[in-house]
mmCIF file of C-alpha atoms in Angstrom:
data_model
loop_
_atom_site.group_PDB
_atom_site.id
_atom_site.type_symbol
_atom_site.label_atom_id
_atom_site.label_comp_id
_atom_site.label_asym_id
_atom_site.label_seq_id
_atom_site.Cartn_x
_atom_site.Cartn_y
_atom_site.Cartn_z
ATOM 1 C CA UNK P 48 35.273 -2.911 -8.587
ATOM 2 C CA UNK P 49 34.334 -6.551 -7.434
ATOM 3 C CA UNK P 50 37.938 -6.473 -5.712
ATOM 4 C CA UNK P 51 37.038 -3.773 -3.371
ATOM 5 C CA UNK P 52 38.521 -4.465 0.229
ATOM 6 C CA UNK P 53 37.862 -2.758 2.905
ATOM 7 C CA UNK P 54 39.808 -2.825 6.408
ATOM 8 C CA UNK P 55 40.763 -1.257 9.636
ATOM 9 C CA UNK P 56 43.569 1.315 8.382
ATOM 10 C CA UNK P 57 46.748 0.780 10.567
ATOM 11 C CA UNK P 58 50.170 2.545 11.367
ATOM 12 C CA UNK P 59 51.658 1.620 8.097
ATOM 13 C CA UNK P 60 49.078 3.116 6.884
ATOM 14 C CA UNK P 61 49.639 6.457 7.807
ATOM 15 C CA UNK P 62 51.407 8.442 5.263
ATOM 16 C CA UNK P 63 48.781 6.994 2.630
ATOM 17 C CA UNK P 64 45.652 8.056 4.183
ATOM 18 C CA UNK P 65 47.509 11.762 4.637
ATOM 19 C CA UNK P 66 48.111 11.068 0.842
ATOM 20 C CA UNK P 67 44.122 10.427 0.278
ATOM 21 C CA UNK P 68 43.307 12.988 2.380
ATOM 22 C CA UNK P 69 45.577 16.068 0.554
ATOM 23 C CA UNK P 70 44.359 14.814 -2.827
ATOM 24 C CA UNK P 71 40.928 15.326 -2.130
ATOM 25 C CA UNK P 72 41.941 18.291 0.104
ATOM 26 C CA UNK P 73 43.704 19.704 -3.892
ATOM 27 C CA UNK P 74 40.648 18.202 -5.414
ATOM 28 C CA UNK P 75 37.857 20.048 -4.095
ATOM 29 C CA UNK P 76 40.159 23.557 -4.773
ATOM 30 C CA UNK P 77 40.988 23.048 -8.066
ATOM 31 C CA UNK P 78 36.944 22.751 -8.361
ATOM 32 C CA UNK P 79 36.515 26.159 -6.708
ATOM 33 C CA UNK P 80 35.514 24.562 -3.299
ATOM 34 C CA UNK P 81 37.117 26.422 -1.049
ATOM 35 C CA UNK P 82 36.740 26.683 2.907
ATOM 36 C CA UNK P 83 36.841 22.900 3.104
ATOM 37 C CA UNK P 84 39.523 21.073 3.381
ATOM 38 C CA UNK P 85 43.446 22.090 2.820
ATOM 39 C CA UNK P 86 46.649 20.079 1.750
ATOM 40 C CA UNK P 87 48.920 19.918 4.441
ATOM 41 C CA UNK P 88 46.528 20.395 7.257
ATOM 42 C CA UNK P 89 46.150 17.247 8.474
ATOM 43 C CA UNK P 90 49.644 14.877 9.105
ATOM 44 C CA UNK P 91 49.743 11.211 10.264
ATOM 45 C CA UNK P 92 49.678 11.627 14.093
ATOM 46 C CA UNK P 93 45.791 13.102 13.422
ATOM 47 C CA UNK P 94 44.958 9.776 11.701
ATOM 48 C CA UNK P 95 47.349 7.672 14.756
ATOM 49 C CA UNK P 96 44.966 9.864 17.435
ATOM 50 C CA UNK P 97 41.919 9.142 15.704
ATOM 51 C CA UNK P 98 42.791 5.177 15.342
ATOM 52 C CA UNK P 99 43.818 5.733 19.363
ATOM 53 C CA UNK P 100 39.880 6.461 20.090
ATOM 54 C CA UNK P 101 37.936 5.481 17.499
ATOM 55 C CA UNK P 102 38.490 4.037 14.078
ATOM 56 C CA UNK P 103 39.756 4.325 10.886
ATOM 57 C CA UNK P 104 38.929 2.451 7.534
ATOM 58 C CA UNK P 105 40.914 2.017 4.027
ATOM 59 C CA UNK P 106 39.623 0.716 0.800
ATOM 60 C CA UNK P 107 41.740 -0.979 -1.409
ATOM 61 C CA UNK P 108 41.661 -2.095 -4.701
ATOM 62 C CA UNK P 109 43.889 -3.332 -7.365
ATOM 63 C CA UNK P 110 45.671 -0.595 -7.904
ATOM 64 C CA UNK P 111 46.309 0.449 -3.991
ATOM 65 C CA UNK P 112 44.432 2.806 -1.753
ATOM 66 C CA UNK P 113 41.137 3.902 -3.477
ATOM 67 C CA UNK P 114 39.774 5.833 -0.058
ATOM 68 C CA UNK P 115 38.937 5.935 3.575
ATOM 69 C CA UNK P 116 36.881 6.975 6.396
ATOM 70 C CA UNK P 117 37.150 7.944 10.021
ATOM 71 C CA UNK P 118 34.217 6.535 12.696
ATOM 72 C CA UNK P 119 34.088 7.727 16.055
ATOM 73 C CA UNK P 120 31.814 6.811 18.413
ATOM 74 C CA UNK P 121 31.028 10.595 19.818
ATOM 75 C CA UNK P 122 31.627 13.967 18.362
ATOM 76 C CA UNK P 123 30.580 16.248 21.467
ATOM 77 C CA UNK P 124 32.160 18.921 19.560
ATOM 78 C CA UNK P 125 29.219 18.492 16.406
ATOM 79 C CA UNK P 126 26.280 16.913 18.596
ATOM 80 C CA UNK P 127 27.076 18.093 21.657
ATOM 81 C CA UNK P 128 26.639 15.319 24.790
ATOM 82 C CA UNK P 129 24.644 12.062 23.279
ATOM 83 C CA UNK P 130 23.767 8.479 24.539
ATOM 84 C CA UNK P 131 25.971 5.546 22.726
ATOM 85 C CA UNK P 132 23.155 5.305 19.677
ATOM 86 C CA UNK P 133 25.276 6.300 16.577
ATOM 87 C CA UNK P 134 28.647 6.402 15.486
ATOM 88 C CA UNK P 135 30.051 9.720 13.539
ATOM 89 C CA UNK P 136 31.566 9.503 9.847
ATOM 90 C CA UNK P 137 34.030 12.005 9.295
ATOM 91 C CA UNK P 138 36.561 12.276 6.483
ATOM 92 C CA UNK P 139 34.857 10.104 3.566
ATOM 93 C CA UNK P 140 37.655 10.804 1.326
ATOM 94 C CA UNK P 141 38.257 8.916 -2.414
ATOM 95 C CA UNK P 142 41.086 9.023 -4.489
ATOM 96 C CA UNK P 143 39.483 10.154 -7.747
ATOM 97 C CA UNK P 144 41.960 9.709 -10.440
ATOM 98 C CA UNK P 145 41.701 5.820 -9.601
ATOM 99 C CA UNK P 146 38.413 5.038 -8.066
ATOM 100 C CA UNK P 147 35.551 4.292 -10.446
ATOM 101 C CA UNK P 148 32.119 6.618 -9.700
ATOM 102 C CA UNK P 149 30.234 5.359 -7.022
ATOM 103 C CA UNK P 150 32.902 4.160 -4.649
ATOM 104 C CA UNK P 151 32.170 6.957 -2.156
ATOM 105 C CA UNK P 152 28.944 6.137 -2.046
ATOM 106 C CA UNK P 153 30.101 2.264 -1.480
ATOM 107 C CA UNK P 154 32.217 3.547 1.196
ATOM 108 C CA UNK P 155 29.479 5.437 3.400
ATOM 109 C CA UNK P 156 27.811 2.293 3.202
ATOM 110 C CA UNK P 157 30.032 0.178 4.542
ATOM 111 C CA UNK P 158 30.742 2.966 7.581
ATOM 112 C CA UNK P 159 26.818 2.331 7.950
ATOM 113 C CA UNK P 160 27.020 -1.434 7.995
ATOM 114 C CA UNK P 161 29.834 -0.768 10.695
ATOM 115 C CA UNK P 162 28.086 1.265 12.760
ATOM 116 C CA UNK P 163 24.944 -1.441 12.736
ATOM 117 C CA UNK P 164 27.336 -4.327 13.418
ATOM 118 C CA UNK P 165 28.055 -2.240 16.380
ATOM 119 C CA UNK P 166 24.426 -2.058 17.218
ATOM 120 C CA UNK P 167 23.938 2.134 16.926
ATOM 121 C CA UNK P 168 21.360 3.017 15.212
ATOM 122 C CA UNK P 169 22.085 6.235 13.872
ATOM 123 C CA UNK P 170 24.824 7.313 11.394
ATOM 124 C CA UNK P 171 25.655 10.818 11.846
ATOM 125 C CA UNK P 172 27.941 13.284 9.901
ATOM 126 C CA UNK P 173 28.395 16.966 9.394
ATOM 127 C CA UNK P 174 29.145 18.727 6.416
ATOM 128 C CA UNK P 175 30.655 22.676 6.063
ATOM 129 C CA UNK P 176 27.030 24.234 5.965
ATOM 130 C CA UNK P 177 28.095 26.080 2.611
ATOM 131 C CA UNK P 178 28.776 23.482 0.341
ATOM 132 C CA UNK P 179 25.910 22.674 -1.435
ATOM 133 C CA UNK P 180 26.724 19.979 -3.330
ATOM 134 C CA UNK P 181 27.738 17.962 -0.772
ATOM 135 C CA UNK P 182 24.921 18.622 1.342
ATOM 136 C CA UNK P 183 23.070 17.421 -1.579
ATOM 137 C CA UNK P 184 25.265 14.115 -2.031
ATOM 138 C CA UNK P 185 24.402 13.075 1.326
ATOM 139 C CA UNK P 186 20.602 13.770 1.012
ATOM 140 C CA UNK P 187 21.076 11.688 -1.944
ATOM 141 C CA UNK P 188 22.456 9.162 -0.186
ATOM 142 C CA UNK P 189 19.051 8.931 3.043
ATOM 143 C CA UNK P 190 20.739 11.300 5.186
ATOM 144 C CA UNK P 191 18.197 13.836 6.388
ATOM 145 C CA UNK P 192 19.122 17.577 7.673
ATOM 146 C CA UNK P 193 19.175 17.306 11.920
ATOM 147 C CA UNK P 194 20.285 20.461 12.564
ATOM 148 C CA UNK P 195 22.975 22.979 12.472
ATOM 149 C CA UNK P 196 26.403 23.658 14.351
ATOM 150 C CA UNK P 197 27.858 26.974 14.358
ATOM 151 C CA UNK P 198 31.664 27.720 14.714
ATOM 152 C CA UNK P 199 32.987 24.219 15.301
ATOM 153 C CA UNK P 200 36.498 23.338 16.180
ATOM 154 C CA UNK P 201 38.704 22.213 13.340
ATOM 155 C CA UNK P 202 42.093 20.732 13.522
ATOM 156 C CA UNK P 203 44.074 22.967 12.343
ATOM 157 C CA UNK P 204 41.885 26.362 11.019
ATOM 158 C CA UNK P 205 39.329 28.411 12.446
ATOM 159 C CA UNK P 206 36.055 27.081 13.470
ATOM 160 C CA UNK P 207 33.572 26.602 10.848
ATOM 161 C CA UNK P 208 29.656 26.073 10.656
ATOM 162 C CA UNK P 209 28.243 22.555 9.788
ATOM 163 C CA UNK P 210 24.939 21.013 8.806
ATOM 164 C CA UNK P 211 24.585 17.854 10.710
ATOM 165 C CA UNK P 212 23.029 15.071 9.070
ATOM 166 C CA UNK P 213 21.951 11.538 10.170
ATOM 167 C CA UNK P 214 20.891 8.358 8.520
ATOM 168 C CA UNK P 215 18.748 5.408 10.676
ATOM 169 C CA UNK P 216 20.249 2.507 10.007
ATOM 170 C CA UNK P 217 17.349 -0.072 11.127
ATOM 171 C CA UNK P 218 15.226 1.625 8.768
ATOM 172 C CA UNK P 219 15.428 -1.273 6.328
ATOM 173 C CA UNK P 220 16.627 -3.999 8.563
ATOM 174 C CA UNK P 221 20.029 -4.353 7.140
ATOM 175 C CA UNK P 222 22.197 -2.297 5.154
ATOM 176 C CA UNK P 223 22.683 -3.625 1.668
ATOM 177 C CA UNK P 224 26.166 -5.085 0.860
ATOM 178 C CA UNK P 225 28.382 -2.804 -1.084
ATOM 179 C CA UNK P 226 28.631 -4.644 -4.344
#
């Protein structure tokens, strides 16, 4: 995984992050995670809006698209109004029959060394309150429970209740490279 690239995703780029995105969506259900994410749910002019206000990042490696992320720089609709301090993963997504283990963790922190370049502070996420496991991954991974959000838009579905998590990203100075 020394070849891992990482870049701003762009137009052409489109159909492949809906690709990465209904993978993981058929992923998590065929490992009884329901209430997440569904194929289909999302289609490219989500991705084109979210590149129109924020920002949207695909890793690459030999073999083509291995994952992405979104970052915004608010989410009033998880954190409600909040000074310019952090900017908001959303979306960590990783093709799993190609990428090797440990490339989503490489890829949250390379949305942390983004959001440091950018001088924020804070990384913040949320993550549907009943899935345990990935509440757990991003403990795991230094993010620390902030609070809770009940009945939160979602493109798409029903509104659904989140734990919001952060992650202070001057803690140690500089976020290690993703090797």
């Amino acid at each position: 995984m020394n070849d891992l690239r990482i870049r701003p995703a762009s137009e052409a780029d489109l159909s492949e992050l809906v690709r990465l995105r209904d993978d993981a969506a058929r992923w998590m259900l065929a490992r009884g995670i329901t209430g997440q994410w569904r194929p289909g749910e999302l289609d490219e002019d989500h991705f084109r809006r979210v590149m129109a206000r924020g920002e949207v990042w695909l890793t690459e490696g030999d073999g083509g698209a291995l994952g992405a992320w979104e970052l915004w720089w608010e989410d009033e609709d998880a954190w409600g109004p909040q000074p310019p301090v952090a900017g908001y993963v959303h979306r960590l997504m990783v093709d799993r029959r190609v990428a090797e283990p440990g490339t989503g963790q490489r890829l949250l922190r390379a949305a942390e060394r983004r959001v440091a370049e950018a001088g924020r502070a804070w990384v913040r996420l949320d993550c549907l309150a009943g899935n345990e496991r990935l509440n757990a991954y991003y403990r795991a991974a230094g993010y620390r429970v902030a609070g809770r959000k009940e009945g939160k838009p979602q493109p798409g579905g029903a509104p659904k209740s989140f734990t919001l998590l952060e992650k202070d990203v001057r803690v140690t100075g500089r976020v290690p490279a993703a090797r």
